[in-house]
Amino acid sequence: MTPNPPFSASDERPAGRVERFETVAALQEEAVASFAAAAIAAIRDRGRFMVALSGGSTPRDVYARLASGTAPGSQIAWERVQFFWGDERHVPPDHPDSNFRMAYDAMLSRLGIDGDAIWRIKGEYPDASIAADEYEHDLRRAFGVHGHAWSGAVAPADGTLPRFDLVLLGMGPDGHCASIFPGTQAVREERRLVVANWVPQFNTSRITLTAPVLNNADAVIFLVQGDDKADALASVLEGPSDPDRFPSQLIRPRHGNVRWLVEAAAARQLTRQ
Ligand code: 6PG
């Protein structure tokens, strides 16, 4: 698959590299290989792999394939991996909608992973803002960073932000990523690492990592499938900058890279394909 050159909607940093796949299976295979390559490199270079998992339906089969006991997942030193989530629903961990439960059932339980390697967002807390505060504290503890995120265009050099080796993201038909939905408070968050975000579209709170953290990652991979994503994807990648309407436009990692693994149906409105 020859990736397209980086391009930018209206920002000096490229919006990312778009890689088109004719089938969801091919997209998921690439995601598996990319996850494994990132994990193996991070463990080799830093002794651990810090990854933020995505919720939604697209990654589920990626997680299952990684846990299947076959290559390339079987080549990962799973005991060196620390698992985080990009967002969580305001539900208990055993709820069918829980992003934790989806990843646990598809991958973590099959790999025998639990305990300290799992940094779960406590969606069961009655007050989602307490879950967000606690997760922000967990991130600082896990990454050994202190202080507050900055407000401004340039990331501080003093390492006050957690730096994930890899963040997996999906994109909704409305252009949201993680739980940063159009027109919600989280779009404009520049200081907090994690927020409780009221989502009127669903009449519920979500807990989500914010753009400062997501943009501090070494690598971000979007997994996008489905005809229902085509309009939003074209707006996100090729339309004018309007992150309040299309929050996925916020994701432009400062020192990492962003790859868009896109299934053909979702890519059908792109002109640069
Ligand atoms: C969630 C995800 C969300 C998801 C997108 C795409 O909590 O649901 O974090 O951002 O990635 O909605 O979901 P699909 O992969 O199911 O299309």
PDB file of C-alpha atoms and ligand atoms in Angstrom:
ATOM      1  CA  MET A   1       0.000   0.000   0.000  1.00  0.00           C
ATOM      2  CA  THR A   2       1.718   3.215  -1.079  1.00  0.00           C
ATOM      3  CA  PRO A   3       0.919   5.938   1.412  1.00  0.00           C
ATOM      4  CA  ASN A   4      -0.074   9.358   0.182  1.00  0.00           C
ATOM      5  CA  PRO A   5       2.257  12.278   0.861  1.00  0.00           C
ATOM      6  CA  PRO A   6       1.471  14.196   4.033  1.00  0.00           C
ATOM      7  CA  PHE A   7      -0.878  17.086   3.460  1.00  0.00           C
ATOM      8  CA  SER A   8      -2.367  19.759   5.604  1.00  0.00           C
ATOM      9  CA  ALA A   9      -5.850  21.263   5.785  1.00  0.00           C
ATOM     10  CA  SER A  10      -4.701  24.557   7.205  1.00  0.00           C
ATOM     11  CA  ASP A  11      -1.906  23.998   9.639  1.00  0.00           C
ATOM     12  CA  GLU A  12       1.847  24.036   9.277  1.00  0.00           C
ATOM     13  CA  ARG A  13       1.986  20.445  10.511  1.00  0.00           C
ATOM     14  CA  PRO A  14       0.776  17.808   8.065  1.00  0.00           C
ATOM     15  CA  ALA A  15      -2.625  16.392   8.906  1.00  0.00           C
ATOM     16  CA  GLY A  16      -1.189  12.945   8.387  1.00  0.00           C
ATOM     17  CA  ARG A  17      -0.520  10.140   6.000  1.00  0.00           C
ATOM     18  CA  VAL A  18      -3.546   8.429   4.503  1.00  0.00           C
ATOM     19  CA  GLU A  19      -3.291   4.725   3.663  1.00  0.00           C
ATOM     20  CA  ARG A  20      -6.232   3.240   1.818  1.00  0.00           C
ATOM     21  CA  PHE A  21      -7.254  -0.418   2.099  1.00  0.00           C
ATOM     22  CA  GLU A  22      -9.754  -2.222  -0.095  1.00  0.00           C
ATOM     23  CA  THR A  23     -11.072  -4.296   2.799  1.00  0.00           C
ATOM     24  CA  VAL A  24     -11.514  -3.902   6.550  1.00  0.00           C
ATOM     25  CA  ALA A  25      -9.513  -7.102   7.017  1.00  0.00           C
ATOM     26  CA  ALA A  26      -6.540  -5.601   5.182  1.00  0.00           C
ATOM     27  CA  LEU A  27      -6.814  -2.433   7.274  1.00  0.00           C
ATOM     28  CA  GLN A  28      -6.909  -4.467  10.471  1.00  0.00           C
ATOM     29  CA  GLU A  29      -3.926  -6.566   9.396  1.00  0.00           C
ATOM     30  CA  GLU A  30      -1.917  -3.360   8.890  1.00  0.00           C
ATOM     31  CA  ALA A  31      -3.050  -2.109  12.274  1.00  0.00           C
ATOM     32  CA  VAL A  32      -1.879  -5.363  13.888  1.00  0.00           C
ATOM     33  CA  ALA A  33       1.509  -5.132  12.190  1.00  0.00           C
ATOM     34  CA  SER A  34       1.896  -1.458  13.102  1.00  0.00           C
ATOM     35  CA  PHE A  35       0.934  -2.045  16.736  1.00  0.00           C
ATOM     36  CA  ALA A  36       3.449  -4.891  16.979  1.00  0.00           C
ATOM     37  CA  ALA A  37       6.217  -2.898  15.306  1.00  0.00           C
ATOM     38  CA  ALA A  38       5.642   0.045  17.653  1.00  0.00           C
ATOM     39  CA  ALA A  39       5.592  -2.224  20.691  1.00  0.00           C
ATOM     40  CA  ILE A  40       8.752  -4.098  19.722  1.00  0.00           C
ATOM     41  CA  ALA A  41      10.624  -0.862  18.999  1.00  0.00           C
ATOM     42  CA  ALA A  42       9.525   0.868  22.218  1.00  0.00           C
ATOM     43  CA  ILE A  43      10.413  -2.141  24.354  1.00  0.00           C
ATOM     44  CA  ARG A  44      13.792  -2.441  22.616  1.00  0.00           C
ATOM     45  CA  ASP A  45      14.561   1.263  23.014  1.00  0.00           C
ATOM     46  CA  ARG A  46      12.880   2.147  26.332  1.00  0.00           C
ATOM     47  CA  GLY A  47      12.091  -1.141  27.982  1.00  0.00           C
ATOM     48  CA  ARG A  48       8.332  -0.590  27.901  1.00  0.00           C
ATOM     49  CA  PHE A  49       5.439   0.194  25.551  1.00  0.00           C
ATOM     50  CA  MET A  50       2.884   2.765  26.662  1.00  0.00           C
ATOM     51  CA  VAL A  51      -0.219   2.472  24.483  1.00  0.00           C
ATOM     52  CA  ALA A  52      -3.635   4.147  24.597  1.00  0.00           C
ATOM     53  CA  LEU A  53      -6.337   1.881  23.199  1.00  0.00           C
ATOM     54  CA  SER A  54      -9.399   3.043  21.320  1.00  0.00           C
ATOM     55  CA  GLY A  55     -12.961   1.976  21.876  1.00  0.00           C
ATOM     56  CA  GLY A  56     -15.477   1.351  19.132  1.00  0.00           C
ATOM     57  CA  SER A  57     -15.987  -1.644  16.861  1.00  0.00           C
ATOM     58  CA  THR A  58     -13.088  -1.244  14.407  1.00  0.00           C
ATOM     59  CA  PRO A  59     -10.243  -2.039  16.803  1.00  0.00           C
ATOM     60  CA  ARG A  60     -11.920  -5.089  18.355  1.00  0.00           C
ATOM     61  CA  ASP A  61     -10.683  -7.505  15.705  1.00  0.00           C
ATOM     62  CA  VAL A  62      -7.241  -5.894  15.835  1.00  0.00           C
ATOM     63  CA  TYR A  63      -7.056  -6.661  19.545  1.00  0.00           C
ATOM     64  CA  ALA A  64      -8.270 -10.217  19.008  1.00  0.00           C
ATOM     65  CA  ARG A  65      -5.683 -10.804  16.274  1.00  0.00           C
ATOM     66  CA  LEU A  66      -2.904  -9.448  18.506  1.00  0.00           C
ATOM     67  CA  ALA A  67      -3.944 -11.905  21.212  1.00  0.00           C
ATOM     68  CA  SER A  68      -4.336 -14.869  18.854  1.00  0.00           C
ATOM     69  CA  GLY A  69      -0.895 -16.336  19.573  1.00  0.00           C
ATOM     70  CA  THR A  70       0.229 -15.866  15.972  1.00  0.00           C
ATOM     71  CA  ALA A  71       2.780 -13.402  14.604  1.00  0.00           C
ATOM     72  CA  PRO A  72       3.290 -10.515  14.847  1.00  0.00           C
ATOM     73  CA  GLY A  73       1.444 -10.302  18.175  1.00  0.00           C
ATOM     74  CA  SER A  74       3.278 -13.336  19.498  1.00  0.00           C
ATOM     75  CA  GLN A  75       6.573 -11.463  19.065  1.00  0.00           C
ATOM     76  CA  ILE A  76       5.605  -8.776  21.593  1.00  0.00           C
ATOM     77  CA  ALA A  77       6.958  -8.995  25.156  1.00  0.00           C
ATOM     78  CA  TRP A  78       3.481  -8.390  26.588  1.00  0.00           C
ATOM     79  CA  GLU A  79       4.798  -8.187  30.141  1.00  0.00           C
ATOM     80  CA  ARG A  80       6.459  -4.896  29.113  1.00  0.00           C
ATOM     81  CA  VAL A  81       3.254  -3.298  27.852  1.00  0.00           C
ATOM     82  CA  GLN A  82       1.228  -0.805  29.872  1.00  0.00           C
ATOM     83  CA  PHE A  83      -2.366  -0.388  28.675  1.00  0.00           C
ATOM     84  CA  PHE A  84      -4.315   2.857  28.800  1.00  0.00           C
ATOM     85  CA  TRP A  85      -7.514   4.047  27.113  1.00  0.00           C
ATOM     86  CA  GLY A  86      -8.075   7.154  25.019  1.00  0.00           C
ATOM     87  CA  ASP A  87     -11.570   7.437  26.431  1.00  0.00           C
ATOM     88  CA  GLU A  88     -14.254   5.599  28.332  1.00  0.00           C
ATOM     89  CA  ARG A  89     -17.981   5.649  28.593  1.00  0.00           C
ATOM     90  CA  HIS A  90     -19.613   6.569  31.896  1.00  0.00           C
ATOM     91  CA  VAL A  91     -20.439   2.958  32.686  1.00  0.00           C
ATOM     92  CA  PRO A  92     -19.029   0.159  34.889  1.00  0.00           C
ATOM     93  CA  PRO A  93     -16.251  -2.058  33.505  1.00  0.00           C
ATOM     94  CA  ASP A  94     -18.605  -4.995  32.988  1.00  0.00           C
ATOM     95  CA  HIS A  95     -21.090  -2.935  30.960  1.00  0.00           C
ATOM     96  CA  PRO A  96     -21.497  -3.935  27.285  1.00  0.00           C
ATOM     97  CA  ASP A  97     -20.594  -0.358  26.261  1.00  0.00           C
ATOM     98  CA  SER A  98     -17.356  -0.268  28.268  1.00  0.00           C
ATOM     99  CA  ASN A  99     -14.244   0.311  26.169  1.00  0.00           C
ATOM    100  CA  PHE A 100     -12.256  -1.433  28.867  1.00  0.00           C
ATOM    101  CA  ARG A 101     -14.505  -4.488  28.659  1.00  0.00           C
ATOM    102  CA  MET A 102     -14.198  -4.625  24.877  1.00  0.00           C
ATOM    103  CA  ALA A 103     -10.385  -4.645  25.022  1.00  0.00           C
ATOM    104  CA  TYR A 104     -10.313  -6.978  28.024  1.00  0.00           C
ATOM    105  CA  ASP A 105     -12.584  -9.553  26.396  1.00  0.00           C
ATOM    106  CA  ALA A 106     -10.889  -9.320  22.979  1.00  0.00           C
ATOM    107  CA  MET A 107      -7.271  -9.173  24.080  1.00  0.00           C
ATOM    108  CA  LEU A 108      -6.220  -8.644  27.682  1.00  0.00           C
ATOM    109  CA  SER A 109      -7.989 -11.660  29.177  1.00  0.00           C
ATOM    110  CA  ARG A 110      -6.650 -13.875  26.384  1.00  0.00           C
ATOM    111  CA  LEU A 111      -3.103 -12.684  27.064  1.00  0.00           C
ATOM    112  CA  GLY A 112      -3.494 -13.168  30.794  1.00  0.00           C
ATOM    113  CA  ILE A 113      -2.906  -9.473  31.408  1.00  0.00           C
ATOM    114  CA  ASP A 114      -4.321  -7.778  34.492  1.00  0.00           C
ATOM    115  CA  GLY A 115      -3.262  -5.818  37.549  1.00  0.00           C
ATOM    116  CA  ASP A 116      -0.710  -3.028  37.313  1.00  0.00           C
ATOM    117  CA  ALA A 117      -0.329  -3.231  33.533  1.00  0.00           C
ATOM    118  CA  ILE A 118      -3.913  -2.046  33.102  1.00  0.00           C
ATOM    119  CA  TRP A 119      -4.638   1.621  33.721  1.00  0.00           C
ATOM    120  CA  ARG A 120      -8.418   1.650  33.565  1.00  0.00           C
ATOM    121  CA  ILE A 121     -10.584   4.770  33.498  1.00  0.00           C
ATOM    122  CA  LYS A 122     -13.107   4.344  36.318  1.00  0.00           C
ATOM    123  CA  GLY A 123     -16.295   4.803  34.332  1.00  0.00           C
ATOM    124  CA  GLU A 124     -18.293   3.382  37.230  1.00  0.00           C
ATOM    125  CA  TYR A 125     -17.793   6.490  39.391  1.00  0.00           C
ATOM    126  CA  PRO A 126     -21.095   8.381  39.768  1.00  0.00           C
ATOM    127  CA  ASP A 127     -19.218  11.638  39.132  1.00  0.00           C
ATOM    128  CA  ALA A 128     -17.330  11.408  35.829  1.00  0.00           C
ATOM    129  CA  SER A 129     -15.180  14.410  36.740  1.00  0.00           C
ATOM    130  CA  ILE A 130     -13.729  12.438  39.655  1.00  0.00           C
ATOM    131  CA  ALA A 131     -12.869   9.618  37.256  1.00  0.00           C
ATOM    132  CA  ALA A 132     -11.182  12.170  34.987  1.00  0.00           C
ATOM    133  CA  ASP A 133      -9.206  13.709  37.861  1.00  0.00           C
ATOM    134  CA  GLU A 134      -8.091  10.273  39.019  1.00  0.00           C
ATOM    135  CA  TYR A 135      -7.052   9.247  35.507  1.00  0.00           C
ATOM    136  CA  GLU A 136      -5.071  12.424  35.071  1.00  0.00           C
ATOM    137  CA  HIS A 137      -3.279  11.596  38.316  1.00  0.00           C
ATOM    138  CA  ASP A 138      -2.689   8.061  37.075  1.00  0.00           C
ATOM    139  CA  LEU A 139      -1.180   9.362  33.839  1.00  0.00           C
ATOM    140  CA  ARG A 140       1.201  11.636  35.705  1.00  0.00           C
ATOM    141  CA  ARG A 141       2.207   8.768  37.964  1.00  0.00           C
ATOM    142  CA  ALA A 142       2.637   6.255  35.125  1.00  0.00           C
ATOM    143  CA  PHE A 143       4.694   8.655  32.977  1.00  0.00           C
ATOM    144  CA  GLY A 144       6.466  10.421  35.839  1.00  0.00           C
ATOM    145  CA  VAL A 145       5.296  13.887  34.745  1.00  0.00           C
ATOM    146  CA  HIS A 146       4.049  16.656  37.022  1.00  0.00           C
ATOM    147  CA  GLY A 147       2.539  20.084  36.785  1.00  0.00           C
ATOM    148  CA  HIS A 148      -0.185  21.100  34.389  1.00  0.00           C
ATOM    149  CA  ALA A 149      -0.472  20.892  30.657  1.00  0.00           C
ATOM    150  CA  TRP A 150       0.419  24.183  29.045  1.00  0.00           C
ATOM    151  CA  SER A 151      -1.825  26.519  27.144  1.00  0.00           C
ATOM    152  CA  GLY A 152      -0.273  27.551  23.875  1.00  0.00           C
ATOM    153  CA  ALA A 153       0.829  26.295  20.520  1.00  0.00           C
ATOM    154  CA  VAL A 154       4.213  24.922  21.451  1.00  0.00           C
ATOM    155  CA  ALA A 155       4.669  21.971  23.743  1.00  0.00           C
ATOM    156  CA  PRO A 156       6.963  22.672  26.712  1.00  0.00           C
ATOM    157  CA  ALA A 157      10.375  21.111  26.603  1.00  0.00           C
ATOM    158  CA  ASP A 158      10.211  20.086  30.253  1.00  0.00           C
ATOM    159  CA  GLY A 159       8.242  16.925  29.728  1.00  0.00           C
ATOM    160  CA  THR A 160       5.116  17.964  31.612  1.00  0.00           C
ATOM    161  CA  LEU A 161       2.989  15.892  29.277  1.00  0.00           C
ATOM    162  CA  PRO A 162       2.670  12.112  29.121  1.00  0.00           C
ATOM    163  CA  ARG A 163       4.170  10.816  25.886  1.00  0.00           C
ATOM    164  CA  PHE A 164       2.478   7.682  24.624  1.00  0.00           C
ATOM    165  CA  ASP A 165       4.442   5.476  22.280  1.00  0.00           C
ATOM    166  CA  LEU A 166       1.233   4.840  20.380  1.00  0.00           C
ATOM    167  CA  VAL A 167      -2.342   6.107  20.497  1.00  0.00           C
ATOM    168  CA  LEU A 168      -5.023   4.217  18.576  1.00  0.00           C
ATOM    169  CA  LEU A 169      -8.030   6.286  17.583  1.00  0.00           C
ATOM    170  CA  GLY A 170     -11.245   5.735  15.695  1.00  0.00           C
ATOM    171  CA  MET A 171     -13.299   8.457  14.054  1.00  0.00           C
ATOM    172  CA  GLY A 172     -17.065   8.699  14.274  1.00  0.00           C
ATOM    173  CA  PRO A 173     -19.412   9.655  11.415  1.00  0.00           C
ATOM    174  CA  ASP A 174     -19.511  13.132  12.994  1.00  0.00           C
ATOM    175  CA  GLY A 175     -15.722  13.494  12.920  1.00  0.00           C
ATOM    176  CA  HIS A 176     -15.199  12.893  16.644  1.00  0.00           C
ATOM    177  CA  CYS A 177     -12.222  11.025  18.018  1.00  0.00           C
ATOM    178  CA  ALA A 178     -11.802   9.545  21.474  1.00  0.00           C
ATOM    179  CA  SER A 179     -14.729  11.222  23.234  1.00  0.00           C
ATOM    180  CA  ILE A 180     -14.028  14.671  21.835  1.00  0.00           C
ATOM    181  CA  PHE A 181     -17.352  15.318  20.114  1.00  0.00           C
ATOM    182  CA  PRO A 182     -18.356  18.277  17.950  1.00  0.00           C
ATOM    183  CA  GLY A 183     -19.401  21.354  19.908  1.00  0.00           C
ATOM    184  CA  THR A 184     -18.372  19.921  23.277  1.00  0.00           C
ATOM    185  CA  GLN A 185     -16.131  21.438  25.911  1.00  0.00           C
ATOM    186  CA  ALA A 186     -13.328  18.952  25.327  1.00  0.00           C
ATOM    187  CA  VAL A 187     -12.648  20.422  21.873  1.00  0.00           C
ATOM    188  CA  ARG A 188     -11.250  23.561  23.452  1.00  0.00           C
ATOM    189  CA  GLU A 189      -9.394  21.970  26.366  1.00  0.00           C
ATOM    190  CA  GLU A 190      -5.737  22.986  26.351  1.00  0.00           C
ATOM    191  CA  ARG A 191      -4.671  22.518  29.961  1.00  0.00           C
ATOM    192  CA  ARG A 192      -6.104  19.313  31.365  1.00  0.00           C
ATOM    193  CA  LEU A 193      -4.834  15.884  30.333  1.00  0.00           C
ATOM    194  CA  VAL A 194      -8.163  14.172  30.950  1.00  0.00           C
ATOM    195  CA  VAL A 195     -11.660  15.635  31.207  1.00  0.00           C
ATOM    196  CA  ALA A 196     -15.209  14.548  31.819  1.00  0.00           C
ATOM    197  CA  ASN A 197     -16.984  15.695  28.688  1.00  0.00           C
ATOM    198  CA  TRP A 198     -20.773  16.192  28.616  1.00  0.00           C
ATOM    199  CA  VAL A 199     -21.995  14.892  25.256  1.00  0.00           C
ATOM    200  CA  PRO A 200     -25.495  16.233  24.598  1.00  0.00           C
ATOM    201  CA  GLN A 201     -25.725  14.110  21.442  1.00  0.00           C
ATOM    202  CA  PHE A 202     -25.897  11.068  23.750  1.00  0.00           C
ATOM    203  CA  ASN A 203     -27.171  12.830  26.867  1.00  0.00           C
ATOM    204  CA  THR A 204     -24.268  11.416  28.836  1.00  0.00           C
ATOM    205  CA  SER A 205     -20.801  12.185  30.107  1.00  0.00           C
ATOM    206  CA  ARG A 206     -17.704  10.557  28.691  1.00  0.00           C
ATOM    207  CA  ILE A 207     -14.154  10.589  30.068  1.00  0.00           C
ATOM    208  CA  THR A 208     -11.519  11.420  27.465  1.00  0.00           C
ATOM    209  CA  LEU A 209      -7.893  12.239  26.934  1.00  0.00           C
ATOM    210  CA  THR A 210      -7.508  15.751  25.578  1.00  0.00           C
ATOM    211  CA  ALA A 211      -5.779  17.048  22.457  1.00  0.00           C
ATOM    212  CA  PRO A 212      -2.614  18.129  24.344  1.00  0.00           C
ATOM    213  CA  VAL A 213      -1.972  14.537  25.428  1.00  0.00           C
ATOM    214  CA  LEU A 214      -3.007  12.947  22.151  1.00  0.00           C
ATOM    215  CA  ASN A 215      -0.761  15.389  20.255  1.00  0.00           C
ATOM    216  CA  ASN A 216       2.192  14.586  22.474  1.00  0.00           C
ATOM    217  CA  ALA A 217       2.270  10.961  21.350  1.00  0.00           C
ATOM    218  CA  ASP A 218       5.130   9.539  19.359  1.00  0.00           C
ATOM    219  CA  ALA A 219       2.599   7.989  16.979  1.00  0.00           C
ATOM    220  CA  VAL A 220      -1.142   8.134  16.400  1.00  0.00           C
ATOM    221  CA  ILE A 221      -2.980   5.671  14.186  1.00  0.00           C
ATOM    222  CA  PHE A 222      -6.565   6.284  13.133  1.00  0.00           C
ATOM    223  CA  LEU A 223      -8.615   3.266  12.092  1.00  0.00           C
ATOM    224  CA  VAL A 224     -11.532   4.347   9.911  1.00  0.00           C
ATOM    225  CA  GLN A 225     -14.012   2.044   8.208  1.00  0.00           C
ATOM    226  CA  GLY A 226     -17.513   2.421   6.872  1.00  0.00           C
ATOM    227  CA  ASP A 227     -19.360   4.346   4.218  1.00  0.00           C
ATOM    228  CA  ASP A 228     -20.970   6.439   6.944  1.00  0.00           C
ATOM    229  CA  LYS A 229     -17.581   8.020   7.683  1.00  0.00           C
ATOM    230  CA  ALA A 230     -16.872   9.228   4.126  1.00  0.00           C
ATOM    231  CA  ASP A 231     -18.289  12.745   4.389  1.00  0.00           C
ATOM    232  CA  ALA A 232     -16.708  13.465   7.759  1.00  0.00           C
ATOM    233  CA  LEU A 233     -13.368  12.020   6.686  1.00  0.00           C
ATOM    234  CA  ALA A 234     -13.235  14.283   3.646  1.00  0.00           C
ATOM    235  CA  SER A 235     -14.089  17.284   5.830  1.00  0.00           C
ATOM    236  CA  VAL A 236     -11.492  16.337   8.446  1.00  0.00           C
ATOM    237  CA  LEU A 237      -8.653  15.695   6.024  1.00  0.00           C
ATOM    238  CA  GLU A 238      -9.403  17.999   3.116  1.00  0.00           C
ATOM    239  CA  GLY A 239     -11.841  20.599   4.366  1.00  0.00           C
ATOM    240  CA  PRO A 240     -11.139  23.925   6.024  1.00  0.00           C
ATOM    241  CA  SER A 241      -9.923  23.896   9.600  1.00  0.00           C
ATOM    242  CA  ASP A 242     -12.999  23.676  11.815  1.00  0.00           C
ATOM    243  CA  PRO A 243     -12.140  21.473  14.794  1.00  0.00           C
ATOM    244  CA  ASP A 244     -15.284  22.421  16.681  1.00  0.00           C
ATOM    245  CA  ARG A 245     -17.299  20.743  13.939  1.00  0.00           C
ATOM    246  CA  PHE A 246     -14.687  18.077  13.141  1.00  0.00           C
ATOM    247  CA  PRO A 247     -12.666  17.391  16.295  1.00  0.00           C
ATOM    248  CA  SER A 248     -10.418  14.821  14.615  1.00  0.00           C
ATOM    249  CA  GLN A 249      -8.730  17.833  12.988  1.00  0.00           C
ATOM    250  CA  LEU A 250      -7.241  18.565  16.410  1.00  0.00           C
ATOM    251  CA  ILE A 251      -4.932  15.557  16.085  1.00  0.00           C
ATOM    252  CA  ARG A 252      -1.613  16.784  14.717  1.00  0.00           C
ATOM    253  CA  PRO A 253       1.134  15.236  16.866  1.00  0.00           C
ATOM    254  CA  ARG A 254       3.967  17.663  17.469  1.00  0.00           C
ATOM    255  CA  HIS A 255       6.887  15.290  17.347  1.00  0.00           C
ATOM    256  CA  GLY A 256       5.236  12.123  16.267  1.00  0.00           C
ATOM    257  CA  ASN A 257       3.322  11.133  13.244  1.00  0.00           C
ATOM    258  CA  VAL A 258      -0.293  10.396  12.452  1.00  0.00           C
ATOM    259  CA  ARG A 259      -1.387   7.697  10.076  1.00  0.00           C
ATOM    260  CA  TRP A 260      -4.906   7.259   8.784  1.00  0.00           C
ATOM    261  CA  LEU A 261      -5.656   3.625   7.948  1.00  0.00           C
ATOM    262  CA  VAL A 262      -8.807   4.025   5.911  1.00  0.00           C
ATOM    263  CA  GLU A 263     -11.066   1.462   4.298  1.00  0.00           C
ATOM    264  CA  ALA A 264     -12.077   2.221   0.689  1.00  0.00           C
ATOM    265  CA  ALA A 265     -15.745   2.978   1.465  1.00  0.00           C
ATOM    266  CA  ALA A 266     -14.752   5.546   4.070  1.00  0.00           C
ATOM    267  CA  ALA A 267     -12.205   7.056   1.654  1.00  0.00           C
ATOM    268  CA  ARG A 268     -14.589   7.427  -1.288  1.00  0.00           C
ATOM    269  CA  GLN A 269     -14.970  11.213  -0.902  1.00  0.00           C
ATOM    270  CA  LEU A 270     -11.236  11.921  -0.640  1.00  0.00           C
ATOM    271  CA  THR A 271      -9.820  13.687  -3.692  1.00  0.00           C
ATOM    272  CA  ARG A 272      -6.172  13.042  -2.940  1.00  0.00           C
ATOM    273  CA  GLN A 273      -6.486   9.263  -3.119  1.00  0.00           C
TER     274      GLN A 273
HETATM  275  C1  6PG B   1     -15.659   5.163  21.549  1.00  0.00           C
HETATM  276  C2  6PG B   1     -14.459   5.496  20.721  1.00  0.00           C
HETATM  277  C3  6PG B   1     -14.890   6.328  19.558  1.00  0.00           C
HETATM  278  C4  6PG B   1     -14.763   5.430  18.343  1.00  0.00           C
HETATM  279  C5  6PG B   1     -15.411   6.031  17.145  1.00  0.00           C
HETATM  280  C6  6PG B   1     -15.356   5.072  15.939  1.00  0.00           C
HETATM  281  O1  6PG B   1     -15.605   5.258  22.779  1.00  0.00           O
HETATM  282  O2  6PG B   1     -16.636   4.747  20.908  1.00  0.00           O
HETATM  283  O3  6PG B   1     -13.463   6.033  21.424  1.00  0.00           O
HETATM  284  O4  6PG B   1     -14.139   7.496  19.386  1.00  0.00           O
HETATM  285  O5  6PG B   1     -13.388   5.209  18.076  1.00  0.00           O
HETATM  286  O6  6PG B   1     -16.774   6.288  17.468  1.00  0.00           O
HETATM  287  O7  6PG B   1     -15.986   3.889  16.316  1.00  0.00           O
HETATM  288  P1  6PG B   1     -16.043   2.626  15.285  1.00  0.00           P
HETATM  289  O8  6PG B   1     -14.677   2.084  15.208  1.00  0.00           O
HETATM  290  O9  6PG B   1     -17.020   1.684  15.939  1.00  0.00           O
HETATM  291  O10 6PG B   1     -16.524   3.152  13.974  1.00  0.00           O
END
